[in-house]
Amino acid sequence: MLKPVSRLDYFTLQVFIGLVELKNGSAVAEKLTTTQSKVSRALTTLRDVLGDELFIRQKYGFEPNQVALKITPMVQTILQQFDKIIDTTLVKKEAAYELTFAANEHWSLMVLNCIQQSCRCVGGGVYVNVQPWSETVSQRLCQGKIDCSISIEPVNHAMVNDSKIGDITHFFIVARTGHPILKSSQPLTDLLDYKIALVNSNLQGHQMHRIEEYAQAKDVDIKVALKCPSVRMVVDHVSMTDDVGVLVSAMSYYYFENRKDVDFIDISDDWRNTPELTSDSYYLHCHQSVLPSMVNCLRNLLGDKLVEMQRHYENITTSISPPEPITTCCTHKSCTALECDPDCQQRTCIVASECTA
């Protein structure tokens, strides 16, 4: 028959350790701020439940026997766990909320900044552990081994809440400075003439990139030179080769915005107007154990950050002044001269497009 171990409560175990260490009932009572009679009752309970005397009475107090000495480490471990439970309960409102977040490179820094600088939804703040994206992220998320992730497809699992952050509205071709693709009048078509570097934002299931699906729909062979989750690696790769990179989202603009060794074409309009190309969205995935207030806060903060990056790109491009119109010396014969001829009898420079001669 199982012993009635449920009678061995926290106080009774404290009495046991007290007697082992102090060997005196009065001293134990004083340490635990209780009475000597309660200590005696606790000792009686210990002996009844464990079926052993545990302590031998001596002139100076109690001496633990071999059984007591053997179980002392076990009782100490139990009390330590009790203490951890108590400590956790007492400080939970003040301790930082720990959040393990898996994201692609171009989202990682945004996640960290958004949460640390703006999140006020839990007391004590939030401690963020950002992990790199891998093809096991969805599986670990469903198992509760990580708390949150970002990808371009819903996870669709009972243990995961999917929240839409926002749509991907910008698309770019990036290549080394001076690359022929940068002057193309039909870049989406000419793109397939080169080896391509892609950012794979959603590795689970090894899905094809949208450009790969586009080439398949066009029945055109596509030559993929590199596919990785790092925007920086793709940009570095195309800067040193004749390969062409395809980057999606204004989130990636930061990685080539100020570089002199690469240039880009904005193919957003062409992308949206091409039936074979799909425009994706970003989704925030949170395990059900994450506080609902935290989920809402993250969705709003990350959605605002996406909009901010999109506006940043649009403001940069609209602030660039158009080139000055070419002026030429009107000879009433042609408007092809790049500068005025000092011998021209009619040295009146006008905008070439306005010449009516």
PDB file of N, CA, C and O in Angstrom, residues 53-77:
ATOM      1  N   GLU A  53      11.726   5.855  12.714  1.00  0.00           N
ATOM      2  CA  GLU A  53      11.905   6.820  13.789  1.00  0.00           C
ATOM      3  C   GLU A  53      12.632   8.082  13.307  1.00  0.00           C
ATOM      4  O   GLU A  53      12.441   9.164  13.848  1.00  0.00           O
ATOM      5  N   LEU A  54      13.508   7.934  12.333  1.00  0.00           N
ATOM      6  CA  LEU A  54      14.231   9.032  11.700  1.00  0.00           C
ATOM      7  C   LEU A  54      15.259   9.715  12.612  1.00  0.00           C
ATOM      8  O   LEU A  54      16.370  10.008  12.173  1.00  0.00           O
ATOM      9  N   PHE A  55      14.877   9.979  13.863  1.00  0.00           N
ATOM     10  CA  PHE A  55      15.775  10.695  14.781  1.00  0.00           C
ATOM     11  C   PHE A  55      15.890   9.923  16.103  1.00  0.00           C
ATOM     12  O   PHE A  55      14.920   9.352  16.601  1.00  0.00           O
ATOM     13  N   ILE A  56      17.057   9.917  16.657  1.00  0.00           N
ATOM     14  CA  ILE A  56      17.313   9.293  17.963  1.00  0.00           C
ATOM     15  C   ILE A  56      17.476  10.420  18.989  1.00  0.00           C
ATOM     16  O   ILE A  56      18.273  11.341  18.797  1.00  0.00           O
ATOM     17  N   ARG A  57      16.702  10.331  20.077  1.00  0.00           N
ATOM     18  CA  ARG A  57      16.770  11.374  21.088  1.00  0.00           C
ATOM     19  C   ARG A  57      18.063  11.229  21.900  1.00  0.00           C
ATOM     20  O   ARG A  57      18.376  10.158  22.410  1.00  0.00           O
ATOM     21  N   GLN A  58      18.790  12.297  21.998  1.00  0.00           N
ATOM     22  CA  GLN A  58      20.005  12.369  22.791  1.00  0.00           C
ATOM     23  C   GLN A  58      19.824  13.437  23.880  1.00  0.00           C
ATOM     24  O   GLN A  58      18.825  14.168  23.886  1.00  0.00           O
ATOM     25  N   LYS A  59      20.807  13.521  24.801  1.00  0.00           N
ATOM     26  CA  LYS A  59      20.709  14.504  25.872  1.00  0.00           C
ATOM     27  C   LYS A  59      20.649  15.923  25.318  1.00  0.00           C
ATOM     28  O   LYS A  59      19.963  16.793  25.836  1.00  0.00           O
ATOM     29  N   TYR A  60      21.398  16.175  24.199  1.00  0.00           N
ATOM     30  CA  TYR A  60      21.463  17.523  23.637  1.00  0.00           C
ATOM     31  C   TYR A  60      20.361  17.791  22.613  1.00  0.00           C
ATOM     32  O   TYR A  60      20.232  18.896  22.101  1.00  0.00           O
ATOM     33  N   GLY A  61      19.590  16.731  22.253  1.00  0.00           N
ATOM     34  CA  GLY A  61      18.527  16.930  21.275  1.00  0.00           C
ATOM     35  C   GLY A  61      18.315  15.701  20.421  1.00  0.00           C
ATOM     36  O   GLY A  61      18.296  14.568  20.924  1.00  0.00           O
ATOM     37  N   PHE A  62      18.157  15.907  19.095  1.00  0.00           N
ATOM     38  CA  PHE A  62      17.860  14.815  18.171  1.00  0.00           C
ATOM     39  C   PHE A  62      19.057  14.547  17.254  1.00  0.00           C
ATOM     40  O   PHE A  62      19.671  15.488  16.728  1.00  0.00           O
ATOM     41  N   GLU A  63      19.328  13.270  17.047  1.00  0.00           N
ATOM     42  CA  GLU A  63      20.379  12.874  16.119  1.00  0.00           C
ATOM     43  C   GLU A  63      19.746  12.083  14.975  1.00  0.00           C
ATOM     44  O   GLU A  63      19.070  11.080  15.201  1.00  0.00           O
ATOM     45  N   PRO A  64      19.891  12.522  13.696  1.00  0.00           N
ATOM     46  CA  PRO A  64      19.286  11.791  12.582  1.00  0.00           C
ATOM     47  C   PRO A  64      19.924  10.416  12.401  1.00  0.00           C
ATOM     48  O   PRO A  64      21.149  10.278  12.522  1.00  0.00           O
ATOM     49  N   ASN A  65      19.075   9.400  12.144  1.00  0.00           N
ATOM     50  CA  ASN A  65      19.613   8.064  11.890  1.00  0.00           C
ATOM     51  C   ASN A  65      19.982   7.927  10.413  1.00  0.00           C
ATOM     52  O   ASN A  65      19.919   8.903   9.644  1.00  0.00           O
ATOM     53  N   GLN A  66      20.329   6.728   9.990  1.00  0.00           N
ATOM     54  CA  GLN A  66      20.795   6.497   8.617  1.00  0.00           C
ATOM     55  C   GLN A  66      19.705   6.780   7.589  1.00  0.00           C
ATOM     56  O   GLN A  66      19.974   7.309   6.505  1.00  0.00           O
ATOM     57  N   VAL A  67      18.466   6.428   7.915  1.00  0.00           N
ATOM     58  CA  VAL A  67      17.359   6.694   6.983  1.00  0.00           C
ATOM     59  C   VAL A  67      17.186   8.194   6.800  1.00  0.00           C
ATOM     60  O   VAL A  67      17.030   8.706   5.667  1.00  0.00           O
ATOM     61  N   ALA A  68      17.214   8.949   7.904  1.00  0.00           N
ATOM     62  CA  ALA A  68      17.060  10.400   7.820  1.00  0.00           C
ATOM     63  C   ALA A  68      18.171  11.022   6.988  1.00  0.00           C
ATOM     64  O   ALA A  68      17.933  11.918   6.158  1.00  0.00           O
ATOM     65  N   LEU A  69      19.390  10.561   7.209  1.00  0.00           N
ATOM     66  CA  LEU A  69      20.513  11.105   6.442  1.00  0.00           C
ATOM     67  C   LEU A  69      20.400  10.774   4.957  1.00  0.00           C
ATOM     68  O   LEU A  69      20.782  11.585   4.101  1.00  0.00           O
ATOM     69  N   LYS A  70      19.852   9.600   4.660  1.00  0.00           N
ATOM     70  CA  LYS A  70      19.735   9.174   3.258  1.00  0.00           C
ATOM     71  C   LYS A  70      18.696  10.001   2.504  1.00  0.00           C
ATOM     72  O   LYS A  70      18.886  10.338   1.331  1.00  0.00           O
ATOM     73  N   ILE A  71      17.594  10.334   3.170  1.00  0.00           N
ATOM     74  CA  ILE A  71      16.524  11.055   2.466  1.00  0.00           C
ATOM     75  C   ILE A  71      16.699  12.577   2.550  1.00  0.00           C
ATOM     76  O   ILE A  71      15.961  13.312   1.886  1.00  0.00           O
ATOM     77  N   THR A  72      17.663  13.048   3.333  1.00  0.00           N
ATOM     78  CA  THR A  72      17.856  14.499   3.478  1.00  0.00           C
ATOM     79  C   THR A  72      18.073  15.211   2.138  1.00  0.00           C
ATOM     80  O   THR A  72      17.416  16.230   1.867  1.00  0.00           O
ATOM     81  N   PRO A  73      18.960  14.728   1.240  1.00  0.00           N
ATOM     82  CA  PRO A  73      19.130  15.418  -0.048  1.00  0.00           C
ATOM     83  C   PRO A  73      17.837  15.474  -0.860  1.00  0.00           C
ATOM     84  O   PRO A  73      17.585  16.451  -1.565  1.00  0.00           O
ATOM     85  N   MET A  74      17.017  14.408  -0.773  1.00  0.00           N
ATOM     86  CA  MET A  74      15.763  14.379  -1.523  1.00  0.00           C
ATOM     87  C   MET A  74      14.796  15.440  -0.997  1.00  0.00           C
ATOM     88  O   MET A  74      14.144  16.160  -1.760  1.00  0.00           O
ATOM     89  N   VAL A  75      14.703  15.545   0.336  1.00  0.00           N
ATOM     90  CA  VAL A  75      13.808  16.531   0.942  1.00  0.00           C
ATOM     91  C   VAL A  75      14.288  17.942   0.619  1.00  0.00           C
ATOM     92  O   VAL A  75      13.484  18.842   0.333  1.00  0.00           O
ATOM     93  N   GLN A  76      15.598  18.138   0.637  1.00  0.00           N
ATOM     94  CA  GLN A  76      16.141  19.459   0.294  1.00  0.00           C
ATOM     95  C   GLN A  76      15.778  19.854  -1.134  1.00  0.00           C
ATOM     96  O   GLN A  76      15.441  21.014  -1.403  1.00  0.00           O
ATOM     97  N   THR A  77      15.844  18.889  -2.055  1.00  0.00           N
ATOM     98  CA  THR A  77      15.477  19.159  -3.452  1.00  0.00           C
ATOM     99  C   THR A  77      14.007  19.555  -3.559  1.00  0.00           C
ATOM    100  O   THR A  77      13.651  20.494  -4.288  1.00  0.00           O
TER     101      THR A  77
END
